[in-house]
mmCIF file of C-alpha atoms and ligand atoms in Angstrom:
data_model
loop_
_atom_site.group_PDB
_atom_site.id
_atom_site.type_symbol
_atom_site.label_atom_id
_atom_site.label_comp_id
_atom_site.label_asym_id
_atom_site.label_seq_id
_atom_site.Cartn_x
_atom_site.Cartn_y
_atom_site.Cartn_z
ATOM 1 C CA MET A 1 146.513 89.688 9.869
ATOM 2 C CA ALA A 2 146.255 85.508 8.635
ATOM 3 C CA SER A 3 146.158 84.868 5.152
ATOM 4 C CA LYS A 4 144.290 81.952 5.123
ATOM 5 C CA LEU A 5 141.113 81.134 7.512
ATOM 6 C CA LEU A 6 141.900 78.742 10.381
ATOM 7 C CA ARG A 7 139.517 77.514 13.299
ATOM 8 C CA ALA A 8 141.694 75.467 15.707
ATOM 9 C CA VAL A 9 140.407 74.213 18.885
ATOM 10 C CA VAL A 10 142.906 73.594 22.206
ATOM 11 C CA LEU A 11 141.468 71.321 24.543
ATOM 12 C CA GLY A 12 143.055 69.458 27.893
ATOM 13 C CA PRO A 13 142.425 69.766 31.438
ATOM 14 C CA PRO A 14 142.330 73.095 33.715
ATOM 15 C CA GLY A 15 145.658 74.333 34.073
ATOM 16 C CA SER A 16 147.339 72.375 31.315
ATOM 17 C CA GLY A 17 148.532 75.127 29.057
ATOM 18 C CA LYS A 18 145.387 75.656 26.929
ATOM 19 C CA GLY A 19 145.203 79.817 27.628
ATOM 20 C CA THR A 20 149.182 79.756 27.217
ATOM 21 C CA VAL A 21 149.374 77.789 23.996
ATOM 22 C CA CYS A 22 146.876 79.493 22.532
ATOM 23 C CA GLU A 23 147.845 82.916 23.758
ATOM 24 C CA ARG A 24 151.386 82.033 21.530
ATOM 25 C CA ILE A 25 149.697 80.825 18.492
ATOM 26 C CA ALA A 26 147.132 83.938 18.285
ATOM 27 C CA ARG A 27 150.492 85.835 18.531
ATOM 28 C CA SER A 28 152.942 83.577 16.103
ATOM 29 C CA PHE A 29 150.005 83.419 13.536
ATOM 30 C CA GLY A 30 147.626 86.568 13.977
ATOM 31 C CA LEU A 31 144.386 84.357 14.941
ATOM 32 C CA GLN A 32 142.344 85.567 17.283
ATOM 33 C CA HIS A 33 141.866 84.149 20.296
ATOM 34 C CA LEU A 34 138.744 83.183 21.856
ATOM 35 C CA SER A 35 137.929 81.824 25.542
ATOM 36 C CA SER A 36 134.853 80.429 26.366
ATOM 37 C CA GLY A 37 135.984 80.748 30.185
ATOM 38 C CA GLN A 38 137.408 83.916 29.736
ATOM 39 C CA PHE A 39 134.103 84.846 28.282
ATOM 40 C CA LEU A 40 132.428 83.635 31.217
ATOM 41 C CA ARG A 41 134.286 85.187 33.598
ATOM 42 C CA GLU A 42 133.650 89.223 31.567
ATOM 43 C CA SER A 43 130.748 88.657 32.127
ATOM 44 C CA LEU A 44 129.782 87.754 36.001
ATOM 45 C CA ARG A 45 132.159 90.509 36.375
ATOM 46 C CA GLY A 46 129.501 92.234 34.511
ATOM 47 C CA GLY A 47 132.151 93.281 31.612
ATOM 48 C CA GLY A 48 131.172 95.556 28.656
ATOM 49 C CA GLY A 49 131.957 92.936 26.037
ATOM 50 C CA GLU A 50 129.088 91.890 23.591
ATOM 51 C CA CYS A 51 128.108 89.299 22.385
ATOM 52 C CA PRO A 52 127.469 88.516 18.174
ATOM 53 C CA ARG A 53 123.903 89.511 18.825
ATOM 54 C CA GLY A 54 124.484 92.718 20.261
ATOM 55 C CA ARG A 55 123.042 91.922 23.148
ATOM 56 C CA PRO A 56 125.356 92.890 26.159
ATOM 57 C CA LEU A 57 127.323 89.999 26.975
ATOM 58 C CA ARG A 58 125.863 89.683 30.716
ATOM 59 C CA GLY A 59 122.733 89.133 29.036
ATOM 60 C CA CYS A 60 124.057 86.721 27.066
ATOM 61 C CA VAL A 61 125.352 84.384 28.667
ATOM 62 C CA ALA A 62 122.625 84.841 32.328
ATOM 63 C CA GLY A 63 120.421 81.741 30.220
ATOM 64 C CA GLY A 64 123.519 79.234 30.899
ATOM 65 C CA PHE A 65 124.602 76.804 28.757
ATOM 66 C CA ALA A 66 123.014 76.860 25.911
ATOM 67 C CA SER A 67 123.694 80.403 25.529
ATOM 68 C CA ILE A 68 127.533 80.130 25.868
ATOM 69 C CA THR A 69 127.251 77.478 23.110
ATOM 70 C CA ALA A 70 125.059 79.803 20.785
ATOM 71 C CA ALA A 71 127.480 82.529 21.388
ATOM 72 C CA PHE A 72 130.582 80.402 20.550
ATOM 73 C CA LEU A 73 129.383 78.882 17.804
ATOM 74 C CA ALA A 74 127.940 82.392 16.295
ATOM 75 C CA LEU A 75 131.831 84.025 17.083
ATOM 76 C CA MET A 76 133.391 80.769 15.287
ATOM 77 C CA THR A 77 131.406 80.712 12.528
ATOM 78 C CA ALA A 78 131.166 84.343 11.632
ATOM 79 C CA PRO A 79 133.005 84.828 8.458
ATOM 80 C CA PHE A 80 136.258 85.066 7.618
ATOM 81 C CA CYS A 81 136.762 84.026 11.620
ATOM 82 C CA CYS A 82 139.983 83.111 11.892
ATOM 83 C CA CYS A 83 140.739 81.592 15.512
ATOM 84 C CA ALA A 84 142.525 79.531 18.577
ATOM 85 C CA CYS A 85 139.605 78.672 20.709
ATOM 86 C CA THR A 86 139.845 77.013 24.517
ATOM 87 C CA GLY A 87 136.755 75.989 26.455
ATOM 88 C CA PHE A 88 134.370 75.227 23.904
ATOM 89 C CA PRO A 89 133.701 72.872 22.357
ATOM 90 C CA ARG A 90 134.105 71.447 25.674
ATOM 91 C CA THR A 91 131.058 68.243 26.143
ATOM 92 C CA LEU A 92 129.935 65.785 23.249
ATOM 93 C CA GLY A 93 126.771 68.209 22.166
ATOM 94 C CA GLN A 94 129.248 71.112 21.872
ATOM 95 C CA ALA A 95 130.971 69.539 19.569
ATOM 96 C CA GLU A 96 128.065 68.120 18.292
ATOM 97 C CA ALA A 97 126.426 71.253 17.639
ATOM 98 C CA LEU A 98 129.765 72.958 16.282
ATOM 99 C CA ASP A 99 130.243 69.879 13.650
ATOM 100 C CA ARG A 100 126.772 70.487 12.508
ATOM 101 C CA ILE A 101 127.807 74.101 11.172
ATOM 102 C CA CYS A 102 131.281 74.291 11.144
ATOM 103 C CA GLU A 103 134.328 72.351 9.962
ATOM 104 C CA LEU A 104 137.177 72.493 12.338
ATOM 105 C CA ASP A 105 141.052 72.442 10.550
ATOM 106 C CA LEU A 106 142.623 71.096 13.612
ATOM 107 C CA VAL A 107 141.957 69.702 17.385
ATOM 108 C CA ILE A 108 145.268 69.735 20.073
ATOM 109 C CA SER A 109 144.989 68.204 22.505
ATOM 110 C CA LEU A 110 147.318 68.864 26.095
ATOM 111 C CA ASN A 111 148.107 66.333 28.272
ATOM 112 C CA ILE A 112 149.842 66.879 31.267
ATOM 113 C CA PRO A 113 149.780 65.041 34.397
ATOM 114 C CA PHE A 114 147.703 65.430 37.546
ATOM 115 C CA GLU A 115 150.842 66.563 39.838
ATOM 116 C CA THR A 116 151.730 69.513 37.416
ATOM 117 C CA LEU A 117 148.155 70.526 37.174
ATOM 118 C CA LYS A 118 147.731 71.067 40.744
ATOM 119 C CA ASP A 119 151.254 73.215 41.076
ATOM 120 C CA ARG A 120 150.316 75.411 38.029
ATOM 121 C CA LEU A 121 146.775 76.324 39.148
ATOM 122 C CA SER A 122 148.024 76.978 42.641
ATOM 123 C CA ALA A 123 150.595 79.659 41.162
ATOM 124 C CA ARG A 124 148.648 81.250 38.904
ATOM 125 C CA TRP A 125 147.326 85.159 39.331
ATOM 126 C CA VAL A 126 145.106 86.799 36.651
ATOM 127 C CA HIS A 127 144.843 90.528 35.846
ATOM 128 C CA PRO A 128 140.845 89.744 35.478
ATOM 129 C CA ALA A 129 139.905 92.438 33.184
ATOM 130 C CA SER A 130 142.015 91.466 30.311
ATOM 131 C CA GLY A 131 142.389 87.835 31.237
ATOM 132 C CA ARG A 132 146.051 88.316 31.636
ATOM 133 C CA VAL A 133 147.549 84.722 33.204
ATOM 134 C CA TYR A 134 150.800 84.929 35.220
ATOM 135 C CA ASN A 135 152.568 82.526 37.125
ATOM 136 C CA MET A 136 154.866 83.347 40.272
ATOM 137 C CA ASP A 137 157.153 79.691 38.437
ATOM 138 C CA PHE A 138 156.440 80.024 35.224
ATOM 139 C CA ASN A 139 155.870 83.623 34.105
ATOM 140 C CA PRO A 140 155.981 86.108 36.860
ATOM 141 C CA PRO A 141 154.989 89.523 36.718
ATOM 142 C CA HIS A 142 157.545 92.274 36.428
ATOM 143 C CA VAL A 143 156.536 93.208 40.126
ATOM 144 C CA GLN A 144 154.854 91.047 42.187
ATOM 145 C CA GLY A 145 150.904 91.211 42.435
ATOM 146 C CA VAL A 146 150.400 93.538 39.578
ATOM 147 C CA ASP A 147 149.547 93.416 35.724
ATOM 148 C CA ASP A 148 152.591 94.591 34.165
ATOM 149 C CA LEU A 149 150.619 96.691 31.578
ATOM 150 C CA THR A 150 147.896 98.235 33.495
ATOM 151 C CA GLY A 151 149.515 98.026 37.531
ATOM 152 C CA GLU A 152 146.454 96.693 38.493
ATOM 153 C CA PRO A 153 146.096 94.332 41.331
ATOM 154 C CA LEU A 154 145.955 90.620 39.883
ATOM 155 C CA VAL A 155 144.131 87.937 41.686
ATOM 156 C CA GLN A 156 143.718 84.090 42.145
ATOM 157 C CA ARG A 157 140.828 82.346 40.364
ATOM 158 C CA GLU A 158 138.547 81.257 42.663
ATOM 159 C CA ASP A 159 138.004 77.988 40.821
ATOM 160 C CA ASP A 160 141.864 77.607 41.278
ATOM 161 C CA LYS A 161 141.393 76.865 45.193
ATOM 162 C CA PRO A 162 142.649 72.860 45.409
ATOM 163 C CA GLU A 163 139.203 71.266 46.132
ATOM 164 C CA ALA A 164 137.220 73.424 43.428
ATOM 165 C CA VAL A 165 140.256 71.419 40.889
ATOM 166 C CA ALA A 166 140.206 68.038 41.845
ATOM 167 C CA ALA A 167 135.864 68.618 41.267
ATOM 168 C CA ARG A 168 136.917 70.784 37.889
ATOM 169 C CA LEU A 169 138.906 67.648 36.722
ATOM 170 C CA ARG A 170 136.287 65.376 37.279
ATOM 171 C CA LYS A 171 134.270 66.938 35.284
ATOM 172 C CA TYR A 172 136.838 67.432 32.529
ATOM 173 C CA LYS A 173 137.463 63.869 31.785
ATOM 174 C CA ASP A 174 134.221 62.892 32.078
ATOM 175 C CA ALA A 175 133.056 65.184 29.380
ATOM 176 C CA ALA A 176 136.066 65.673 27.475
ATOM 177 C CA LYS A 177 136.611 61.757 26.288
ATOM 178 C CA PRO A 178 133.546 61.636 23.648
ATOM 179 C CA VAL A 179 134.906 65.042 22.274
ATOM 180 C CA ILE A 180 138.040 63.431 21.965
ATOM 181 C CA GLU A 181 136.881 60.623 20.519
ATOM 182 C CA LEU A 182 134.980 62.500 18.055
ATOM 183 C CA TYR A 183 137.614 64.375 16.564
ATOM 184 C CA LYS A 184 139.795 61.378 16.652
ATOM 185 C CA SER A 185 137.019 59.711 14.316
ATOM 186 C CA ARG A 186 137.814 62.885 12.226
ATOM 187 C CA GLY A 187 141.402 62.836 12.039
ATOM 188 C CA ILE A 188 141.822 66.395 13.266
ATOM 189 C CA LEU A 189 142.695 65.625 16.685
ATOM 190 C CA HIS A 190 146.781 66.017 17.551
ATOM 191 C CA SER A 191 147.674 65.302 21.110
ATOM 192 C CA PHE A 192 150.943 66.561 22.752
ATOM 193 C CA SER A 193 152.054 65.269 26.258
ATOM 194 C CA GLY A 194 154.525 66.841 28.909
ATOM 195 C CA THR A 195 154.906 68.826 32.004
ATOM 196 C CA GLU A 196 156.814 72.353 29.828
ATOM 197 C CA THR A 197 154.790 74.287 27.588
ATOM 198 C CA ASN A 198 158.316 75.569 26.508
ATOM 199 C CA LYS A 199 158.925 72.303 25.188
ATOM 200 C CA ILE A 200 155.704 71.304 23.749
ATOM 201 C CA TRP A 201 155.020 74.612 21.975
ATOM 202 C CA PRO A 202 157.837 73.748 19.050
ATOM 203 C CA TYR A 203 155.946 70.990 18.489
ATOM 204 C CA VAL A 204 152.780 72.842 17.692
ATOM 205 C CA TYR A 205 153.689 75.272 16.257
ATOM 206 C CA THR A 206 155.363 73.397 13.562
ATOM 207 C CA LEU A 207 152.409 71.972 13.051
ATOM 208 C CA LEU A 208 150.067 75.071 12.478
ATOM 209 C CA SER A 209 152.807 76.026 10.471
ATOM 210 C CA GLY A 210 151.731 73.195 7.848
ATOM 211 C CA LYS A 211 148.959 74.706 7.535
ATOM 212 C CA ILE A 212 148.712 78.397 7.609
ATOM 213 C CA PRO A 213 151.937 80.338 7.409
ATOM 214 C CA PRO A 214 153.067 81.925 10.640
ATOM 215 C CA ILE A 215 153.901 85.869 11.290
ATOM 216 C CA LEU A 216 156.421 84.970 14.206
ATOM 217 C CA SER A 217 158.914 82.523 14.808
ATOM 218 C CA ASP A 218 158.679 80.496 17.131
ATOM 219 C CA GLU A 219 161.225 81.706 19.557
ATOM 220 C CA GLU A 220 159.737 85.242 19.825
ATOM 221 C CA ASN A 221 157.014 84.066 21.836
HETATM 222 P P1 G5P B 301 137.982 77.549 31.495
HETATM 223 O O1 G5P B 301 138.857 79.545 31.952
HETATM 224 O O2 G5P B 301 138.431 77.236 30.265
HETATM 225 P P2 G5P B 301 139.909 75.401 32.095
HETATM 226 O O3 G5P B 301 139.912 74.993 33.926
HETATM 227 O O4 G5P B 301 139.223 74.664 31.184
HETATM 228 O O5 G5P B 301 139.503 77.036 32.436
HETATM 229 P P3 G5P B 301 142.552 77.185 32.821
HETATM 230 O O6 G5P B 301 141.921 76.836 34.465
HETATM 231 O O7 G5P B 301 141.953 78.137 32.275
HETATM 232 O O8 G5P B 301 141.051 75.751 31.634
HETATM 233 P P4 G5P B 301 144.471 76.301 30.640
HETATM 234 O O9 G5P B 301 144.056 77.605 30.138
HETATM 235 O O10 G5P B 301 144.443 75.209 30.490
HETATM 236 O O11 G5P B 301 143.719 76.062 32.571
HETATM 237 O O12 G5P B 301 145.644 77.189 31.483
HETATM 238 P P5 G5P B 301 146.661 79.036 31.358
HETATM 239 O O13 G5P B 301 146.359 79.102 32.012
HETATM 240 O O14 G5P B 301 147.457 78.640 30.380
HETATM 241 O O15 G5P B 301 147.961 77.424 32.667
HETATM 242 C C1 G5P B 301 148.300 77.231 33.971
HETATM 243 C C2 G5P B 301 148.703 78.102 34.980
HETATM 244 O O16 G5P B 301 149.949 77.210 34.458
HETATM 245 C C3 G5P B 301 149.147 79.383 34.291
HETATM 246 O O17 G5P B 301 149.529 80.305 35.368
HETATM 247 C C4 G5P B 301 150.691 79.024 33.548
HETATM 248 O O18 G5P B 301 151.276 80.687 33.186
HETATM 249 C C5 G5P B 301 151.034 78.432 33.556
HETATM 250 N N1 G5P B 301 151.918 77.646 33.080
HETATM 251 C C6 G5P B 301 151.928 76.903 31.633
HETATM 252 N N2 G5P B 301 152.766 76.182 31.116
HETATM 253 C C7 G5P B 301 153.814 76.134 32.124
HETATM 254 C C8 G5P B 301 154.801 75.350 32.098
HETATM 255 O O19 G5P B 301 155.109 75.126 31.210
HETATM 256 N N3 G5P B 301 155.224 75.592 33.570
HETATM 257 C C9 G5P B 301 154.487 75.876 34.970
HETATM 258 N N4 G5P B 301 155.340 75.978 35.967
HETATM 259 N N5 G5P B 301 153.360 76.725 34.213
HETATM 260 C C10 G5P B 301 152.930 76.869 33.630
HETATM 261 O O20 G5P B 301 136.864 77.874 31.713
HETATM 262 C C11 G5P B 301 136.640 77.554 33.615
HETATM 263 C C12 G5P B 301 134.818 77.031 33.439
HETATM 264 O O21 G5P B 301 134.103 78.026 33.388
HETATM 265 C C13 G5P B 301 133.017 77.481 32.337
HETATM 266 C C14 G5P B 301 133.225 75.574 33.048
HETATM 267 O O22 G5P B 301 132.424 75.866 34.782
HETATM 268 C C15 G5P B 301 134.799 76.163 33.821
HETATM 269 O O23 G5P B 301 135.276 75.170 34.384
HETATM 270 N N6 G5P B 301 132.907 76.721 31.177
HETATM 271 C C16 G5P B 301 132.041 76.614 30.789
HETATM 272 N N7 G5P B 301 130.728 76.256 30.407
HETATM 273 C C17 G5P B 301 129.992 75.301 29.656
HETATM 274 N N8 G5P B 301 130.725 75.577 28.489
HETATM 275 C C18 G5P B 301 131.767 75.825 28.247
HETATM 276 N N9 G5P B 301 131.931 75.801 26.798
HETATM 277 C C19 G5P B 301 132.539 76.375 29.194
HETATM 278 N N10 G5P B 301 133.542 77.388 29.294
HETATM 279 C C20 G5P B 301 134.248 77.323 30.279
HETATM 280 MG MG1 MG B 302 142.763 79.073 30.266
#
């Protein structure tokens, strides 16, 4: 359990490694990993998760954009929330809504070249129920096509198809620019560029270590 409260957000285009980095942050620093994308996918699958107000998750997000905002504001501003978040805030509107009620400690922005993103997403496989993410080159499952922990089949995300990836990238660029500007102006933005998560990770770990005591060394991830 982390001894200091901290709220961090990881920004970056699709496939930039937000989820991968956030999982490492969560394990190394004892934070909760909140992913709005996984939250939405769970709800579309009819997942059994509960939204903060206790309504079934499916009902919570059925209203669309405003509901995910409401759900994430509630999650991130809960008392004693100590979290690293991916996918939220995604737009200036969401960032401003969060800004009005909660001060983030730091924002990490991942800058990864487009060609690298495309390659990564075409090789990504996920375990839908848990959100565990694999990559045939980077972190393959022990047995091809099945989740390491449950033995259940892995699938490719619908939005990882090449045509969907290009559209997601365009959308990200438009939406992310003002969000990044906002956090830059607050002096809490930390940007990392590169093509390998393993090379970026030690810098992220050092940054976080200055804010919160780690519970694992950076090599333990
Ligand atoms: P998501 O789920 O937030 P995206 O598009 O923002 O989706 P995505 O695709 O989940 O982001 P990521 O988390 O940045 O990417 O990347 P990742 O999964 O960690 O890594 C990508 C792959 O590369 C993995 O296979 C990983 O193993 C591998 N990898 C990592 N590092 C390396 C490396 O160094 N080398 C190699 N070779 N591989 C590596 O949102 C989905 C959708 O939900 C909606 C939007 O429509 C969005 O498009 N949504 C929202 N809508 C409204 N408001 C919100 N707040 C919303 N949040 C989500
Ligand atoms: Mg992700």
